[in-house]
Amino acid sequence: MSISAAVAPPRKDDDRLPSRQARLACRSGMAASTAGLANGFVQGNLAILPEKYAASFHRFCQLNPKPCPIIGMSDVGDPRIPSLGLDLDIRTDVPRYRVWRDGEVIEEPTDIMAHWREDLVAFVLGCSFSFEEALMAEGLPIRHIEHKVRVPMYRTSIQCAAAGPFAGPMVVSMRPFKPAQAIRAVQITSRFPSVHGAPVHLGLPHSIGIADITKPDYGDAVPVESDEIPVFWACGVTPQAVIAAAKVPFAITHAPGLMLVTDLQNRDLAVL
C-alpha cells in the first residue's frame, strides 16, 4: 500500500524545526496536550489498523472526508511516513496512545514499541488545531487554549457513511463564539478542507444529539458565555467512536487532544 499525502512533503530534516522538537519531546516522555504546540505546523489524528482492515478504513475516510481527511498514510509495517516528516516515527512521536482490543481501550502508553506489528498500516488525519492558527490570526478567541485544556469533543447523532465494518457516529469538536465571530470562523475554516473545513453545526447542541454541552465525551469542558453560541466542527476522533462501534479486534489511536506534530505547514493547507 503506497504512501499518500494531501500536500507536498517537507523539504529537509532540520533539528531547529519546532515540529521536530515537539516530536523529540514526545520520544522523551512528554504526554501533554499539543494544542498551541509548534505553531504553524500541521498536527494529525492517528489511526493504526491491521492490513486486513486498512482498505475498508481507507474507503470509510473517502466517504467521510469532513471528519476523516487523510493527510498521510504508511506502507504496511512501516512506522515512518516521510511525506509528513523525515525524522518521524509513528511508534514514539505521539504524546499518548490508545491501544484497542475488540472495541475497548486496554492501555494508554506513551509509546507503542511493544505493540507494533509488521501487518499494521498507519493513517494520519487532518486536525482542527491547524485552522485554529488562522482563527487566532484574525483575533478570534480559542477558549480551550485560553484555559490550557483539551478541546471539548462530543459524539453526535450524525451518522457516518459505512464502509465494511466501519460505521458509527460523527464526533465533533466545539469552540464557543459570539455570533459575528462565528460567521467569521465559518469563512476562515472553509479555506481548510483537509483539516475538517467549515463547521457542521452551529448552536442547538441537542439537535445533533448532545444532551449536555458541559459534559464532553472526550477532552475538557469549557465555558460558553450567555452571548455566545457553540460552533461544532467534524473531528478526527470520529475513528475512535467507529472503532469502538465496530469492535475491531486490534487498533491503535492517539489519545484525544494529544496529536502527532508533522513538518507540514498550516499555510500550505489553505485552498484560498
XYZ file of N, CA and C in Angstrom:
816
model
N 0.854 -1.177 0.000
C 0.000 0.000 0.000
C 0.893 1.232 0.000
N 0.684 2.140 -0.937
C 1.609 3.256 -1.100
C 1.287 4.396 -0.166
N 2.321 5.166 0.131
C 2.163 6.347 0.952
C 1.397 7.390 0.165
N 0.493 8.097 0.845
C -0.201 9.194 0.189
C -0.200 10.400 1.093
N -0.277 11.587 0.509
C -0.353 12.812 1.294
C -1.065 13.866 0.487
N -1.730 14.773 1.193
C -2.515 15.790 0.511
C -1.678 16.973 0.069
N -0.498 17.134 0.639
C 0.331 18.281 0.336
C 1.759 17.824 0.117
N 2.606 18.759 -0.339
C 3.991 18.413 -0.645
C 4.750 18.020 0.610
N 5.727 17.086 0.510
C 6.481 16.644 1.678
C 7.428 17.730 2.177
N 7.846 17.661 3.443
C 8.821 18.601 3.962
C 10.109 18.540 3.147
N 10.783 19.668 3.039
C 11.968 19.734 2.190
C 13.222 19.246 2.890
N 13.270 19.341 4.220
C 14.502 18.958 4.902
C 14.209 18.515 6.320
N 15.189 17.858 6.892
C 15.090 17.391 8.275
C 15.948 18.318 9.115
N 15.340 19.279 9.769
C 16.051 20.352 10.452
C 15.809 20.230 11.955
N 16.916 20.061 12.712
C 16.785 19.934 14.161
C 16.129 21.148 14.800
N 16.170 22.285 14.109
C 15.637 23.512 14.701
C 14.139 23.667 14.489
N 13.553 22.841 13.656
C 12.119 22.951 13.412
C 11.341 22.728 14.718
N 10.417 23.634 15.058
C 9.591 23.412 16.259
C 8.832 22.090 16.206
N 8.444 21.663 15.006
C 7.723 20.391 14.877
C 8.608 19.217 15.280
N 9.854 19.236 14.837
C 10.751 18.136 15.199
C 11.065 18.177 16.693
N 11.229 19.368 17.236
C 11.467 19.478 18.673
C 10.291 18.912 19.465
N 9.073 19.134 18.963
C 7.890 18.584 19.638
C 7.908 17.067 19.606
N 8.289 16.486 18.456
C 8.343 15.019 18.371
C 9.439 14.456 19.266
N 10.567 15.130 19.330
C 11.648 14.676 20.214
C 11.201 14.721 21.666
N 10.408 15.736 22.019
C 9.887 15.821 23.384
C 8.964 14.634 23.675
N 8.162 14.249 22.686
C 7.285 13.085 22.865
C 8.107 11.816 23.069
N 9.170 11.666 22.298
C 10.030 10.487 22.453
C 10.654 10.432 23.839
N 10.808 11.593 24.449
C 11.417 11.664 25.781
C 10.384 11.556 26.894
N 9.104 11.394 26.521
C 8.084 11.150 27.537
C 7.084 12.256 27.758
N 7.145 13.357 26.988
C 6.158 14.423 27.129
C 4.779 13.872 26.782
N 3.809 14.044 27.678
C 2.487 13.445 27.474
C 1.382 14.456 27.746
N 1.535 15.675 27.221
C 0.562 16.732 27.437
C -0.175 17.046 26.137
N -1.250 17.825 26.242
C -1.987 18.265 25.069
C -1.067 19.019 24.119
N -1.286 18.843 22.827
C -0.461 19.514 21.829
C -1.127 20.772 21.277
N -2.268 21.187 21.825
C -2.924 22.415 21.374
C -1.978 23.598 21.579
N -1.747 24.371 20.525
C -0.862 25.524 20.609
C 0.607 25.191 20.518
N 0.954 23.906 20.388
C 2.354 23.483 20.313
C 2.848 23.569 18.871
N 4.103 24.007 18.690
C 4.721 24.096 17.361
C 3.820 24.864 16.399
N 3.495 26.086 16.789
C 2.595 26.898 15.975
C 3.086 26.991 14.536
N 2.155 26.867 13.616
C 2.479 26.934 12.209
C 2.591 25.574 11.551
N 2.681 24.516 12.356
C 2.873 23.177 11.805
C 1.622 22.319 11.984
N 1.373 21.488 10.990
C 0.174 20.660 10.944
C 0.251 19.544 11.982
N -0.827 19.373 12.733
C -0.952 18.242 13.639
C -1.957 17.251 13.059
N -1.822 15.991 13.449
C -2.687 14.972 12.880
C -3.244 14.006 13.900
N -4.456 13.524 13.609
C -5.054 12.412 14.346
C -4.473 11.111 13.807
N -4.430 10.087 14.643
C -3.784 8.831 14.267
C -4.751 7.658 14.402
N -4.756 6.817 13.383
C -5.474 5.541 13.451
C -4.581 4.479 12.814
N -4.301 3.422 13.562
C -3.434 2.338 13.085
C -4.236 1.045 13.132
N -4.260 0.345 11.988
C -5.083 -0.854 11.868
C -4.318 -1.956 11.154
N -4.671 -3.211 11.402
C -4.084 -4.300 10.611
C -4.423 -4.145 9.132
N -3.520 -4.616 8.283
C -3.723 -4.514 6.833
C -5.078 -5.090 6.410
N -5.550 -6.112 7.108
C -6.843 -6.734 6.802
C -7.981 -5.720 6.772
N -7.868 -4.660 7.608
C -8.931 -3.669 7.724
C -8.594 -2.352 7.033
N -7.384 -2.226 6.521
C -6.914 -0.939 6.018
C -7.713 -0.452 4.809
N -8.020 -1.337 3.874
C -8.754 -0.913 2.680
C -10.146 -0.402 3.040
N -10.814 -1.094 3.952
C -12.157 -0.663 4.366
C -12.081 0.672 5.102
N -11.046 0.842 5.931
C -10.925 2.112 6.649
C -10.601 3.249 5.682
N -9.741 2.971 4.706
C -9.430 3.974 3.688
C -10.704 4.402 2.967
N -11.548 3.439 2.620
C -12.817 3.747 1.975
C -13.717 4.551 2.909
N -13.734 4.200 4.190
C -14.525 4.953 5.168
C -14.102 6.423 5.175
N -12.801 6.667 5.152
C -12.305 8.047 5.148
C -12.711 8.770 3.868
N -12.664 8.085 2.745
C -13.079 8.692 1.477
C -14.553 9.075 1.500
N -15.372 8.249 2.139
C -16.804 8.520 2.208
C -17.153 9.580 3.243
N -16.236 9.842 4.172
C -16.484 10.788 5.273
C -15.325 11.779 5.385
N -15.130 12.603 4.339
C -13.946 13.473 4.319
C -13.970 14.593 5.346
N -15.146 14.988 5.835
C -15.178 16.054 6.842
C -14.512 15.608 8.153
N -14.914 14.482 8.751
C -14.246 14.070 9.988
C -12.932 13.338 9.758
N -12.728 12.778 8.550
C -11.577 11.881 8.337
C -10.766 12.246 7.094
N -10.234 13.464 7.019
C -9.405 13.838 5.866
C -7.992 13.263 5.989
N -7.622 12.353 5.098
C -6.306 11.718 5.174
C -5.234 12.688 4.682
N -4.213 12.914 5.515
C -3.073 13.736 5.078
C -1.799 12.896 4.954
N -1.822 11.669 5.422
C -0.667 10.793 5.294
C -1.041 9.360 5.615
N -0.281 8.431 5.021
C -0.574 7.007 5.199
C 0.725 6.231 5.032
N 0.924 5.245 5.878
C 2.173 4.481 5.838
C 2.064 3.282 4.910
N 3.213 2.750 4.514
C 3.249 1.430 3.899
C 3.024 0.382 4.994
N 2.629 -0.795 4.608
C 2.360 -1.860 5.573
C 3.627 -2.164 6.379
N 3.494 -2.143 7.695
C 4.599 -2.485 8.584
C 5.645 -1.413 8.757
N 5.494 -0.263 8.097
C 6.493 0.803 8.159
C 6.031 1.883 9.132
N 6.769 2.130 10.209
C 6.349 3.135 11.184
C 6.692 4.568 10.780
N 7.230 4.752 9.591
C 7.632 6.094 9.144
C 6.751 6.556 7.985
N 6.502 7.861 7.942
C 5.755 8.476 6.841
C 6.566 9.686 6.397
N 7.525 9.488 5.489
C 8.427 10.577 5.112
C 7.724 11.813 4.569
N 6.537 11.646 3.995
C 5.812 12.802 3.475
C 5.374 13.767 4.572
N 5.354 13.288 5.815
C 4.953 14.136 6.944
C 6.129 14.597 7.785
N 7.283 13.994 7.606
C 8.471 14.358 8.369
C 9.546 13.316 8.179
N 10.754 13.749 7.838
C 11.813 12.779 7.563
C 12.247 12.038 8.817
N 12.211 12.721 9.948
C 12.526 12.059 11.221
C 11.233 11.964 12.015
N 10.395 11.022 11.631
C 9.089 10.838 12.258
C 8.859 9.352 12.434
N 8.562 8.954 13.659
C 8.325 7.551 13.973
C 6.958 7.442 14.652
N 6.032 6.811 13.949
C 4.664 6.679 14.445
C 4.620 5.995 15.816
N 5.618 5.162 16.124
C 5.600 4.371 17.356
C 5.958 5.173 18.602
N 6.593 6.334 18.440
C 7.122 7.072 19.595
C 6.755 8.544 19.619
N 6.217 9.098 18.525
C 6.157 10.548 18.376
C 4.804 11.164 18.691
N 3.912 10.414 19.310
C 2.637 10.921 19.816
C 2.731 10.961 21.341
N 2.231 12.024 21.992
C 2.374 12.106 23.460
C 1.770 10.918 24.208
N 0.591 10.481 23.758
C -0.042 9.323 24.402
C -0.933 8.618 23.391
N -0.905 7.295 23.441
C -1.660 6.464 22.513
C -2.815 5.771 23.240
N -3.696 5.206 22.450
C -4.712 4.296 22.965
C -4.587 2.972 22.208
N -4.491 1.879 22.943
C -4.466 0.546 22.347
C -5.848 -0.070 22.549
N -6.440 -0.528 21.440
C -7.814 -1.044 21.445
C -7.824 -2.544 21.152
N -8.661 -3.269 21.884
C -8.954 -4.667 21.568
C -10.463 -4.868 21.651
N -11.023 -5.385 20.566
C -12.466 -5.658 20.497
C -13.294 -4.439 20.884
N -12.846 -3.266 20.433
C -13.607 -2.043 20.647
C -13.441 -1.399 22.000
N -12.523 -1.903 22.822
C -12.296 -1.341 24.156
C -10.844 -0.878 24.284
N -10.647 0.244 24.966
C -9.294 0.727 25.247
C -8.724 -0.102 26.390
N -7.572 -0.740 26.131
C -6.975 -1.583 27.167
C -5.715 -0.964 27.767
N -5.174 0.058 27.107
C -3.926 0.646 27.579
C -3.756 2.021 26.945
N -3.097 2.939 27.652
C -2.793 4.264 27.101
C -1.304 4.553 27.316
N -0.433 3.909 26.545
C 1.010 4.074 26.717
C 1.528 5.352 26.051
N 2.757 5.726 26.385
C 3.405 6.876 25.761
C 4.237 6.481 24.551
N 4.379 5.190 24.286
C 4.906 4.712 23.001
C 4.295 3.340 22.735
N 4.369 2.906 21.478
C 3.737 1.632 21.111
C 4.771 0.653 20.547
N 6.012 0.781 20.976
C 7.049 -0.127 20.503
C 6.670 -1.584 20.775
N 6.102 -1.837 21.950
C 5.755 -3.217 22.328
C 4.539 -3.738 21.568
N 3.780 -2.834 20.936
C 2.548 -3.238 20.250
C 2.694 -3.235 18.732
N 3.817 -2.719 18.221
C 3.957 -2.610 16.780
C 4.045 -3.986 16.123
N 3.391 -4.127 14.965
C 3.386 -5.384 14.223
C 3.690 -5.105 12.759
N 4.134 -6.128 12.056
C 4.525 -5.979 10.661
C 3.338 -5.881 9.711
N 2.124 -6.099 10.227
C 0.953 -6.013 9.350
C 0.169 -4.716 9.558
N 0.728 -3.746 10.277
C -0.027 -2.543 10.610
C 0.135 -1.442 9.558
N -0.939 -0.699 9.369
C -0.950 0.458 8.473
C -1.396 1.668 9.289
N -0.642 2.757 9.196
C -0.948 3.971 9.950
C -1.600 5.010 9.044
N -2.685 5.588 9.513
C -3.366 6.687 8.835
C -3.237 7.936 9.691
N -2.861 9.051 9.083
C -2.825 10.330 9.775
C -3.889 11.223 9.150
N -4.778 11.730 9.979
C -5.916 12.524 9.520
C -5.748 13.973 9.959
N -6.235 14.888 9.135
C -6.143 16.312 9.448
C -6.789 16.651 10.782
N -6.287 17.698 11.410
C -6.711 18.093 12.763
C -7.109 19.562 12.778
N -8.152 19.860 13.534
C -8.643 21.234 13.608
C -7.656 22.191 14.263
N -6.641 21.664 14.952
C -5.633 22.561 15.512
C -4.989 23.396 14.406
N -4.966 22.893 13.176
C -4.363 23.637 12.069
C -5.140 24.906 11.765
N -6.472 24.810 11.714
C -7.218 26.028 11.400
C -7.323 26.971 12.600
N -7.030 26.471 13.795
C -7.045 27.369 14.953
C -6.012 28.484 14.809
N -4.899 28.178 14.188
C -3.886 29.211 13.965
C -4.467 30.350 13.124
N -5.221 29.987 12.074
C -5.832 31.000 11.221
C -6.902 31.785 11.974
N -7.666 31.115 12.836
C -8.669 31.810 13.642
C -8.012 32.820 14.585
N -6.950 32.394 15.247
C -6.277 33.289 16.185
C -5.614 34.464 15.469
N -5.127 34.218 14.250
C -4.510 35.300 13.477
C -5.520 36.391 13.154
N -6.817 36.031 13.127
C -7.882 37.001 12.885
C -8.431 37.586 14.183
N -7.795 37.237 15.299
C -8.210 37.781 16.584
C -9.367 37.064 17.234
N -9.735 35.871 16.725
C -10.826 35.121 17.343
C -10.305 34.325 18.538
N -11.025 34.346 19.654
C -10.558 33.643 20.854
C -10.788 32.146 20.757
N -9.823 31.367 21.220
C -9.948 29.909 21.268
C -9.982 29.519 22.748
N -11.162 29.200 23.219
C -11.408 29.071 24.660
C -10.537 27.996 25.307
N -10.397 26.825 24.682
C -9.634 25.756 25.342
C -8.145 26.098 25.425
N -7.644 26.887 24.474
C -6.245 27.322 24.570
C -6.107 28.366 25.669
N -7.065 29.269 25.772
C -7.048 30.267 26.847
C -7.051 29.601 28.220
N -7.793 28.504 28.350
C -7.921 27.818 29.639
C -6.891 26.702 29.815
N -6.053 26.506 28.781
C -4.994 25.494 28.843
C -5.557 24.091 29.124
N -6.626 23.743 28.391
C -7.222 22.416 28.497
C -7.395 21.847 27.090
N -7.842 20.606 27.010
C -8.096 19.972 25.720
C -9.421 20.464 25.148
N -9.506 20.514 23.825
C -10.744 20.936 23.177
C -11.866 19.965 23.543
N -13.079 20.457 23.825
C -14.189 19.542 24.108
C -14.684 18.869 22.832
N -14.955 17.570 22.921
C -15.397 16.773 21.783
C -16.597 15.930 22.195
N -17.521 15.730 21.260
C -18.791 15.074 21.561
C -19.158 14.067 20.476
N -19.676 12.908 20.887
C -20.335 12.009 19.943
C -21.701 12.599 19.602
N -22.100 12.503 18.344
C -23.349 13.120 17.915
C -24.308 12.068 17.360
N -25.479 12.535 16.977
C -26.459 11.667 16.313
C -26.267 11.665 14.800
N -25.252 12.383 14.310
C -24.947 12.389 12.878
C -24.221 11.093 12.544
N -24.792 10.288 11.666
C -24.198 9.001 11.335
C -23.272 9.114 10.121
N -22.111 8.505 10.228
C -21.164 8.473 9.120
C -21.612 7.446 8.075
N -21.171 7.650 6.844
C -21.384 6.645 5.802
C -20.540 5.414 6.118
N -21.100 4.239 5.969
C -20.436 2.997 6.368
C -19.544 2.459 5.263
N -18.479 1.766 5.675
C -17.598 1.055 4.741
C -17.096 -0.194 5.445
N -17.440 -1.362 4.925
C -17.053 -2.596 5.600
C -17.562 -2.601 7.029
N -16.690 -2.914 8.000
C -17.135 -2.956 9.385
C -17.232 -1.580 10.034
N -16.798 -0.539 9.322
C -16.691 0.784 9.931
C -17.967 1.597 9.698
N -18.631 1.916 10.796
C -19.848 2.726 10.789
C -20.037 3.263 12.193
N -20.726 4.376 12.298
C -20.967 4.911 13.630
C -21.142 6.411 13.608
N -21.140 7.030 14.793
C -21.454 8.455 14.895
C -20.264 9.354 14.584
N -20.567 10.519 14.012
C -19.543 11.546 13.858
C -19.245 12.175 15.214
N -17.980 12.394 15.473
C -17.551 13.154 16.645
C -17.265 14.587 16.189
N -17.639 15.547 17.022
C -17.390 16.953 16.702
C -16.585 17.608 17.817
N -15.807 18.621 17.453
C -15.146 19.469 18.443
C -15.910 20.784 18.516
N -15.848 21.452 19.665
C -16.658 22.661 19.877
C -15.787 23.831 20.314
N -16.086 24.992 19.730
C -15.477 26.253 20.153
C -16.589 27.285 20.254
N -16.713 27.986 21.383
C -17.775 28.992 21.509
C -17.344 30.349 20.934
N -18.286 31.002 20.249
C -18.033 32.329 19.690
C -19.278 33.192 19.804
N -19.082 34.505 19.824
C -20.194 35.412 19.626
C -20.666 35.272 18.182
N -21.946 35.581 17.897
C -22.484 35.322 16.554
C -21.645 35.909 15.413
N -21.205 37.134 15.535
C -20.397 37.732 14.467
C -19.075 36.989 14.304
N -18.497 36.558 15.431
C -17.249 35.780 15.367
C -17.504 34.425 14.708
N -18.650 33.833 14.992
C -18.973 32.529 14.407
C -19.063 32.630 12.890
N -19.651 33.708 12.392
C -19.729 33.901 10.941
C -18.337 33.987 10.347
N -17.451 34.729 10.999
C -16.083 34.850 10.504
C -15.363 33.510 10.586
N -15.619 32.744 11.644
C -14.982 31.432 11.795
C -15.387 30.499 10.659
N -16.642 30.565 10.239
C -17.095 29.754 9.101
C -16.314 30.136 7.849
N -16.165 31.442 7.613
C -15.452 31.909 6.432
C -13.996 31.438 6.442
N -13.344 31.578 7.590
C -11.918 31.235 7.689
C -11.699 29.736 7.510
N -12.469 28.928 8.220
C -12.208 27.485 8.206
C -12.651 26.830 6.907
N -13.498 27.492 6.144
C -13.866 26.964 4.832
C -12.663 26.852 3.909
N -11.600 27.584 4.211
C -10.392 27.558 3.385
C -9.531 26.330 3.649
N -9.897 25.524 4.654
C -9.041 24.415 5.093
C -9.780 23.079 5.039
N -10.172 22.614 3.848
C -10.940 21.357 3.770
C -10.156 20.132 4.215
N -8.820 20.167 4.129
C -8.039 18.992 4.522
C -7.848 18.899 6.034
N -8.359 19.874 6.780
C -8.364 19.787 8.247
C -9.767 20.136 8.765
N -10.772 19.469 8.145
C -12.181 19.489 8.548
C -13.010 20.615 7.937
N -12.388 21.693 7.479
C -13.144 22.721 6.779
C -14.144 23.456 7.651
N -15.258 23.874 7.041
C -16.268 24.663 7.741
C -16.992 23.828 8.799
N -17.617 24.487 9.770
C -18.374 23.746 10.793
C -19.491 22.912 10.190
N -19.884 21.884 10.946
C -21.026 21.062 10.529
C -22.305 21.485 11.238
N -22.177 22.332 12.280
C -23.371 22.729 13.034
C -23.043 23.946 13.896
N -24.042 24.819 14.053
C -23.916 25.990 14.933
C -25.113 26.024 15.871
N -24.838 26.224 17.172
C -25.897 26.331 18.160
C -26.669 25.045 18.375
N -27.691 25.083 19.232
C -28.629 23.989 19.466
C -27.955 22.618 19.546
N -27.136 22.391 20.547
C -26.432 21.098 20.648
C -27.364 19.896 20.643
N -28.552 20.038 21.257
C -29.450 18.882 21.363
C -29.925 18.395 20.001
N -29.910 19.275 18.998
C -30.407 18.865 17.685
C -29.440 17.942 16.956
N -28.209 17.808 17.461
C -27.278 16.805 16.914
C -26.920 15.762 17.978
N -27.812 15.622 18.948
C -27.682 14.528 19.911
C -26.794 14.800 21.101
N -26.422 16.051 21.348
C -25.592 16.389 22.511
C -26.516 16.836 23.632
N -26.667 16.010 24.644
C -27.625 16.289 25.714
C -27.129 17.352 26.667
N -25.828 17.379 26.949
C -25.284 18.298 27.948
C -23.922 18.785 27.465
N -23.854 20.030 27.058
C -22.614 20.556 26.494
C -21.527 20.711 27.555
N -21.908 20.651 28.807
C -20.907 20.747 29.880
C -20.233 19.407 30.169
N -20.669 18.358 29.457
C -20.110 17.021 29.686
C -19.641 16.414 28.366
N -18.474 16.857 27.869
C -17.968 16.291 26.608
C -17.602 14.825 26.763
N -17.677 14.083 25.659
C -17.299 12.670 25.660
C -15.784 12.493 25.641
N -15.082 13.489 25.099
C -13.619 13.486 25.061
C -13.162 14.914 25.347
N -11.930 15.059 25.835
C -11.414 16.397 26.109
C -12.010 16.982 27.372
N -12.017 18.314 27.445
C -12.429 19.012 28.664
C -13.512 20.038 28.360
N -14.403 20.243 29.317
C -15.458 21.245 29.162
C -14.857 22.648 29.202
N -15.448 23.557 28.447
C -15.076 24.967 28.503
C -16.356 25.786 28.660
N -16.275 26.955 29.271
C -17.487 27.764 29.453
C -17.990 28.358 28.141
N -19.304 28.389 27.995
C -19.962 29.081 26.887
C -20.757 30.226 27.506
N -20.363 31.458 27.196
C -20.993 32.614 27.819
C -22.387 32.860 27.241
N -23.178 33.666 27.942
C -24.579 33.884 27.561
C -24.732 34.569 26.207
N -23.708 35.297 25.763
C -23.781 35.971 24.461
C -23.032 35.201 23.375
N -22.749 33.911 23.616
C -22.013 33.084 22.664
C -22.863 31.904 22.211
N -22.489 31.346 21.062
C -23.100 30.113 20.587
C -22.004 29.062 20.408
N -22.309 27.798 20.663
C -21.323 26.744 20.393
C -21.251 26.469 18.895
N -20.028 26.357 18.390
C -19.809 26.073 16.974
C -19.087 24.730 16.888
N -19.610 23.826 16.056
C -19.141 22.437 16.033
C -18.490 22.099 14.693
N -17.289 21.559 14.777
C -16.573 21.084 13.594
C -16.465 19.554 13.624
N -16.521 18.924 12.468
C -16.215 17.493 12.382
C -14.830 17.254 12.968
N -14.651 16.116 13.628
C -13.445 15.881 14.421
C -12.786 14.556 14.054
N -11.456 14.560 14.045
C -10.678 13.369 13.725
C -10.663 12.314 14.813
N -11.402 12.531 15.895
C -11.591 11.473 16.896
C -12.722 10.540 16.463
N -13.431 10.910 15.394
C -14.505 10.049 14.873
C -14.066 8.593 14.702
N -12.861 8.312 14.143
C -12.466 6.896 14.024
C -12.474 6.139 15.341
N -12.248 6.817 16.455
C -12.250 6.118 17.734
C -13.663 5.659 18.107
N -14.653 6.509 17.830
C -16.035 6.099 18.071
C -16.423 4.954 17.144
N -15.906 4.993 15.915
C -16.228 3.960 14.927
C -15.513 2.647 15.257
N -14.257 2.731 15.687
C -13.521 1.532 16.110
C -14.235 0.855 17.286
N -14.739 1.688 18.208
C -15.477 1.134 19.348
C -16.763 0.446 18.877
N -17.464 1.089 17.944
C -18.718 0.521 17.462
C -18.485 -0.755 16.661
N -17.394 -0.795 15.873
C -17.102 -1.956 15.031
C -16.483 -3.110 15.805
N -15.988 -2.811 17.017
C -15.321 -3.822 17.845
C -14.189 -4.506 17.074
N -13.390 -3.701 16.398
C -12.238 -4.220 15.660
C -11.324 -4.958 16.637
N -10.821 -6.141 16.275
C -10.014 -6.921 17.229
C -8.787 -6.190 17.753
N -8.146 -5.370 16.900
C -6.940 -4.663 17.348
C -6.812 -3.360 16.571
N -6.506 -2.290 17.293
C -6.257 -0.987 16.677
C -5.474 -0.132 17.658
N -4.848 0.899 17.133
C -4.138 1.886 17.956
C -4.529 3.270 17.452
N -4.797 4.190 18.365
C -5.068 5.581 18.014
C -4.258 6.488 18.941
N -4.331 7.782 18.692
C -3.802 8.758 19.642
C -4.826 8.935 20.765
N -4.396 9.427 21.894
C -5.333 9.854 22.928
C -5.905 11.205 22.510
N -7.215 11.422 22.618
C -7.815 12.666 22.130
C -7.123 13.913 22.688
N -6.790 14.825 21.774
C -6.135 16.070 22.148
C -4.622 15.990 22.179
N -4.066 14.788 22.072
C -2.611 14.587 22.103
C -2.189 14.044 20.735
N -1.763 14.962 19.871
C -1.682 14.687 18.445
C -0.257 14.411 17.968
N -0.171 13.956 16.706
C 1.107 13.844 16.017
C 1.434 15.192 15.380
N 2.603 15.748 15.678
C 3.038 17.004 15.071
C 3.895 16.674 13.851
N 3.507 17.182 12.690
C 4.212 16.906 11.447
C 5.053 18.106 11.032
N 5.841 17.936 9.972
C 6.637 19.039 9.439
C 5.919 19.807 8.338
N 4.679 19.426 8.009
C 3.889 20.213 7.077
C 3.519 21.537 7.727
N 3.296 22.543 6.932
C 2.942 23.857 7.473
C 1.484 24.181 7.195
N 0.825 24.762 8.198
C -0.602 25.055 8.086
C -0.916 25.925 6.872
N -0.062 26.880 6.587
C -0.358 27.795 5.479
C -0.447 27.069 4.135
N 0.203 25.911 4.037
C 0.180 25.166 2.787
C -1.126 24.409 2.577
N -1.959 24.348 3.623
C -3.224 23.629 3.516
C -4.360 24.507 3.027
N -4.173 25.837 3.067
C -5.241 26.752 2.665
C -5.486 26.634 1.161
N -6.771 26.605 0.769
C -7.110 26.471 -0.653
C -7.438 27.829 -1.282
N -7.568 28.869 -0.466
C -7.852 30.208 -0.974
C -6.873 31.208 -0.373
